[in-house]
Coordinates of C-alpha atoms in Angstrom, one line a residue:
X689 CA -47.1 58.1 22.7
X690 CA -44.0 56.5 22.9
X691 CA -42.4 54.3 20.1
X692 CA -39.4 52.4 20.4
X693 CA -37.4 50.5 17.8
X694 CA -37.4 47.0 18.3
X695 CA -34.3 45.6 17.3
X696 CA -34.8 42.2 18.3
X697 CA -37.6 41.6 15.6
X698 CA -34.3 42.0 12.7
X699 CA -31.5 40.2 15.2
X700 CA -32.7 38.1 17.5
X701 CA -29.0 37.6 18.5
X702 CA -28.1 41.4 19.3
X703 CA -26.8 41.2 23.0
X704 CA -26.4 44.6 24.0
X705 CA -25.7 48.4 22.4
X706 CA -26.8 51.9 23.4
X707 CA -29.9 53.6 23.8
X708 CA -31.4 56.5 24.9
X709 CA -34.0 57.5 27.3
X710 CA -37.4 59.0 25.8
X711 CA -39.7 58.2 28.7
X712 CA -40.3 56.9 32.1
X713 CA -44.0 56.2 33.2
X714 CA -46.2 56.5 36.1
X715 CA -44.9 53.3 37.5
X716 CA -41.6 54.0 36.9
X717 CA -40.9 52.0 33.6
X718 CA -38.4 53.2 31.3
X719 CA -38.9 53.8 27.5
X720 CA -36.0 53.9 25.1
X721 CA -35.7 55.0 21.6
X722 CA -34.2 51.4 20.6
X723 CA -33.7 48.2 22.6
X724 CA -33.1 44.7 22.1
X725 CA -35.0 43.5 24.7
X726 CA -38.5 41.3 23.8
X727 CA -41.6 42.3 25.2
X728 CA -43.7 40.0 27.0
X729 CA -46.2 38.9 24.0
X730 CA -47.0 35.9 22.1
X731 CA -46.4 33.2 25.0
X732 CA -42.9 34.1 25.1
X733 CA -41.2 36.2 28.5
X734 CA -40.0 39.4 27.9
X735 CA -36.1 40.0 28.5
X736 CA -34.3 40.7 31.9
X737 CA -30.9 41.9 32.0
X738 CA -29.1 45.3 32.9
X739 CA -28.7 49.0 32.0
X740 CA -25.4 50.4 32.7
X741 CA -25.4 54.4 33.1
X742 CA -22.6 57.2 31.8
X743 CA -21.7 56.5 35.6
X744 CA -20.8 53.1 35.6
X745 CA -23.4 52.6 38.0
X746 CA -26.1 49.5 37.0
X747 CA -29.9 49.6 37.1
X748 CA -30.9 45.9 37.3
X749 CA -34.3 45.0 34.6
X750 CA -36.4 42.4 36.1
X751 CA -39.0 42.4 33.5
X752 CA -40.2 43.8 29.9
X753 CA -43.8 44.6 28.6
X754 CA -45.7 46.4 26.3
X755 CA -47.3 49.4 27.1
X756 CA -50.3 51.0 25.6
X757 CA -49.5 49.7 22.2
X758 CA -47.3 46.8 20.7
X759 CA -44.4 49.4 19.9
X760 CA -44.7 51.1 23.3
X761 CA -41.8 48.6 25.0
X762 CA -41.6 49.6 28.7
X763 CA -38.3 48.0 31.0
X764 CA -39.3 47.1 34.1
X765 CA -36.5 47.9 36.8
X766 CA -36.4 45.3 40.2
X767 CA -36.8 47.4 43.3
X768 CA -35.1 50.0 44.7
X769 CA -33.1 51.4 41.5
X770 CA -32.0 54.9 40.5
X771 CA -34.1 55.6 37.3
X772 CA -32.0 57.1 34.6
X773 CA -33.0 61.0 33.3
X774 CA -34.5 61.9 30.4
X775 CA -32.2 61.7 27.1
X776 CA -29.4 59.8 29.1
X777 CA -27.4 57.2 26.9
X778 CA -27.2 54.0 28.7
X779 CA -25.8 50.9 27.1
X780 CA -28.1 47.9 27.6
X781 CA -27.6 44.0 28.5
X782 CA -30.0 41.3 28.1
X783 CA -29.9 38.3 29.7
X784 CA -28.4 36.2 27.3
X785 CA -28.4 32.9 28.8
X786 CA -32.2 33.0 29.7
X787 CA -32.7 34.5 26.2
X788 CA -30.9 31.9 24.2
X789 CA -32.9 29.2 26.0
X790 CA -36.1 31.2 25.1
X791 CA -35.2 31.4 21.8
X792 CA -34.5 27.5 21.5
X793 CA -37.8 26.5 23.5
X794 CA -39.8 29.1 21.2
X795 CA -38.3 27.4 17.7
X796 CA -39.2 24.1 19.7
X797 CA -43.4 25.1 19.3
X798 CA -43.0 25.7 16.3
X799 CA -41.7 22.7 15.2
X800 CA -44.0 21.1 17.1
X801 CA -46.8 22.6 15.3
X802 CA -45.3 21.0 12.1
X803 CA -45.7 17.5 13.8
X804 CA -49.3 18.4 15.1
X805 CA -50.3 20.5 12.7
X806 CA -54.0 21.3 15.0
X807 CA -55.7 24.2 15.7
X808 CA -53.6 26.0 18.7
X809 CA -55.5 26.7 21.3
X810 CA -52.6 28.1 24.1
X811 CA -48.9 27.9 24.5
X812 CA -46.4 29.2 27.1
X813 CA -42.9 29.5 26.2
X814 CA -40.2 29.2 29.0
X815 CA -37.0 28.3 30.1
X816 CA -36.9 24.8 31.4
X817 CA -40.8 23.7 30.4
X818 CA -42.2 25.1 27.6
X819 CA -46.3 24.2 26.5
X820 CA -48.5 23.9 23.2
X821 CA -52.3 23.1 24.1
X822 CA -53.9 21.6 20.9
X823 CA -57.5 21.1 19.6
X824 CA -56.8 17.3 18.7
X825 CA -59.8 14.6 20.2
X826 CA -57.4 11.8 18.8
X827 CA -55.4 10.9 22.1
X828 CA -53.7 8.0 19.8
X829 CA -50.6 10.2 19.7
X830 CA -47.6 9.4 22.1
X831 CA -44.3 11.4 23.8
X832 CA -42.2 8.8 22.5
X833 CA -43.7 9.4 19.0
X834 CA -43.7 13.1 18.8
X835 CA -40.0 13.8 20.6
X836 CA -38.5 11.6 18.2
X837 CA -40.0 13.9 15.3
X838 CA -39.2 16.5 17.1
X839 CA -35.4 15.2 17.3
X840 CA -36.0 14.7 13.1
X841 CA -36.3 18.1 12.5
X842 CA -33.5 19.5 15.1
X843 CA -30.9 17.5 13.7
X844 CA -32.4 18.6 9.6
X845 CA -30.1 21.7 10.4
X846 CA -32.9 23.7 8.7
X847 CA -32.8 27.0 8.6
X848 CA -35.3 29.4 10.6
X849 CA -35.5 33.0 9.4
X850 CA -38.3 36.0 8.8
X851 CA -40.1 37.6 6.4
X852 CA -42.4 40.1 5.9
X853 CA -46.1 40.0 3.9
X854 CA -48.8 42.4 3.7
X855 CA -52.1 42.0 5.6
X856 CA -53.6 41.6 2.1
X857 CA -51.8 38.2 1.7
X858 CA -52.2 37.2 5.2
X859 CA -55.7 37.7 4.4
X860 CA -55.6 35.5 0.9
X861 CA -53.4 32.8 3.1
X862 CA -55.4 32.3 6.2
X863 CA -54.0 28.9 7.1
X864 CA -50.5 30.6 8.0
X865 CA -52.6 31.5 11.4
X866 CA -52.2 28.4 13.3
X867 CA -54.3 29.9 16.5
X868 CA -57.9 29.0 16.3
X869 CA -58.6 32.0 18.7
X870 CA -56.2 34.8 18.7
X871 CA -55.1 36.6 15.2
X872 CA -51.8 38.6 14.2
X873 CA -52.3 42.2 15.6
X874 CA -53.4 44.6 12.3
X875 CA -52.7 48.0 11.7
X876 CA -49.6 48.4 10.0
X877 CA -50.3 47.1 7.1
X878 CA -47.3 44.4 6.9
X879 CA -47.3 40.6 9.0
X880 CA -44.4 39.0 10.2
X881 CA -43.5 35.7 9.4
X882 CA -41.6 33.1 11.1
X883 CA -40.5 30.5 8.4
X884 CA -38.4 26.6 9.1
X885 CA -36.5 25.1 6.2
X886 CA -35.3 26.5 2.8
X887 CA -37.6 28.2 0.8
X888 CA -40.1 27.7 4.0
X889 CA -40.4 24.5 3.1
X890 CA -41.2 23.4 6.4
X891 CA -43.3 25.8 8.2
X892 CA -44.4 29.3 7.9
X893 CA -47.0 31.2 10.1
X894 CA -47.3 34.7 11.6
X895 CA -45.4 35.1 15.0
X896 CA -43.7 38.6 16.7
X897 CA -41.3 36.4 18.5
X898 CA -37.4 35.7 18.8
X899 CA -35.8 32.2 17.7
X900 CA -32.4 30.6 16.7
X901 CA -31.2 30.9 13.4
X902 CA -31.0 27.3 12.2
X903 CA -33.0 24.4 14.2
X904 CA -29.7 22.2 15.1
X905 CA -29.4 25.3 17.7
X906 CA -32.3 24.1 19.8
X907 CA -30.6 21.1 21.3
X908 CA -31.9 17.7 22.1
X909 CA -35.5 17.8 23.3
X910 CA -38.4 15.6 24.3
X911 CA -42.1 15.7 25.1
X912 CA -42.3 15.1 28.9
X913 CA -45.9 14.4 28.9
X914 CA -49.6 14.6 26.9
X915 CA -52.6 16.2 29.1
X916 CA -55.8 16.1 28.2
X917 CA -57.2 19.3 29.5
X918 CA -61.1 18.9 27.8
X919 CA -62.6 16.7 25.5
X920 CA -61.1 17.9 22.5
X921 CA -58.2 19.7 24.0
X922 CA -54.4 18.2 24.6
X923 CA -51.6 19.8 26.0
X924 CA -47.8 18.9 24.7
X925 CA -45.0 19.9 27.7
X926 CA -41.8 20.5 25.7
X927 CA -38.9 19.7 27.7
X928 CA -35.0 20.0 27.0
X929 CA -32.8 16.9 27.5
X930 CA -33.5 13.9 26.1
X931 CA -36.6 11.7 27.0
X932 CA -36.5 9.8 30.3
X933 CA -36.4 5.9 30.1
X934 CA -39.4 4.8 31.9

């Protein structure tokens, strides 16, 4: 089975560098002994961008996923392109553009999480719209309310960074899961953590993501709207830009 070293989970900022090919699948994904490329997980996209060959010649990625298992990272190439061989060096480019605004929308949940700080019951990270779905019956809360928080901590200028605990802490700490159904994945002895402010003063809870480096870095953003999906279920729709006059 294939194992790749994920280099985004140290630098979220790495743009590109070399790797080699170990593996292409059935369907034609290609498995590399290093990348920076994020995997689909978490409610975050995985990475496009571009492989460049000893050739010059370019194989386009249009998607990345996970494969069998969370360190199995498989690059999906868009149609019609020359796979590379086995052991080929190819240097690699994300998107960075469509990354960076990932990464900003992804540090954006998490503050949000901080405001509301309810059971999560879904969340979808993207470019333009990103969503947190909470278990909160109190639908007192408003937009206005909860973007100008939102705007409190951005402009804090606090710092985001990770850390690492054992599963035996996560364990003694379960309130760092904020999900009230799905749990870190277990098995290698060792969670990730994704901490806001100094000393993670102001958040800290187990996420495989990628996210900017100091919360001033996610830009003016706004809550364009409140759904109540359920009784007891309300989803935030985290938006960049300021918030619209009405």
């Amino acid at each position: 089975m294939a194992q790749t070293e994920a280099l985004f989970r140290d630098d979220a900022y790495m743009r590109e560098g070399a790797a080699r090919v170990i593996g292409i699948n059935d369907r034609g994904g290609i498995l590399l002994d290093r990348t920076m490329f994020y995997a689909t997980s978490g409610g975050q996209p995985g990475d496009t961008g571009r492989f460049i060959r000893e050739d010059g010649s370019i194989i386009q990625i249009a998607a990345t996923v996970t494969g069998e298992t969370n360190d199995e990272i498989v690059h999906v190439p868009a149609a019609e392109q020359v796979l590379p061989e086995m052991g080929e060096t190819l240097q690699l480019a994300i998107d960075w553009e469509r990354r960076f605004k990932l990464m900003r929308m992804h540090t954006a949940c998490h503050l949000l999480s901080v405001i509301c700080p309810f059971p999560i019951t879904g969340a979808s990270v993207n470019e333009a719209d990103s969503r947190v779905d909470f278990d909160l019956p109190d639908a007192s809360v408003t937009k206005e309310e909860v973007s100008a928080r939102l705007m409190d901590l951005v402009n804090g200028e606090h710092p985001v960074f990770t850390r690492w605990i054992s599963e035996e802490d996560l364990e003694a700490n379960p309130n760092l899961v904020k999900s009230k159904n799905v749990r870190p994945p277990r098995g290698t002895g060792r969670i990730r953590l994704v901490c806001i402010g100094n000393e993670a003063s102001i958040d800290s809870q187990p996420c495989g993501g990628t996210h900017v480096a100091n919360t001033a870095e996610v830009g003016e953003i706004h809550i364009g709207k409140i759904e109540k999906k359920g009784r007891e279920n309300r989803r935030f729709r985290i938006r960049f830009g300021s918030l619209p006059a009405n």
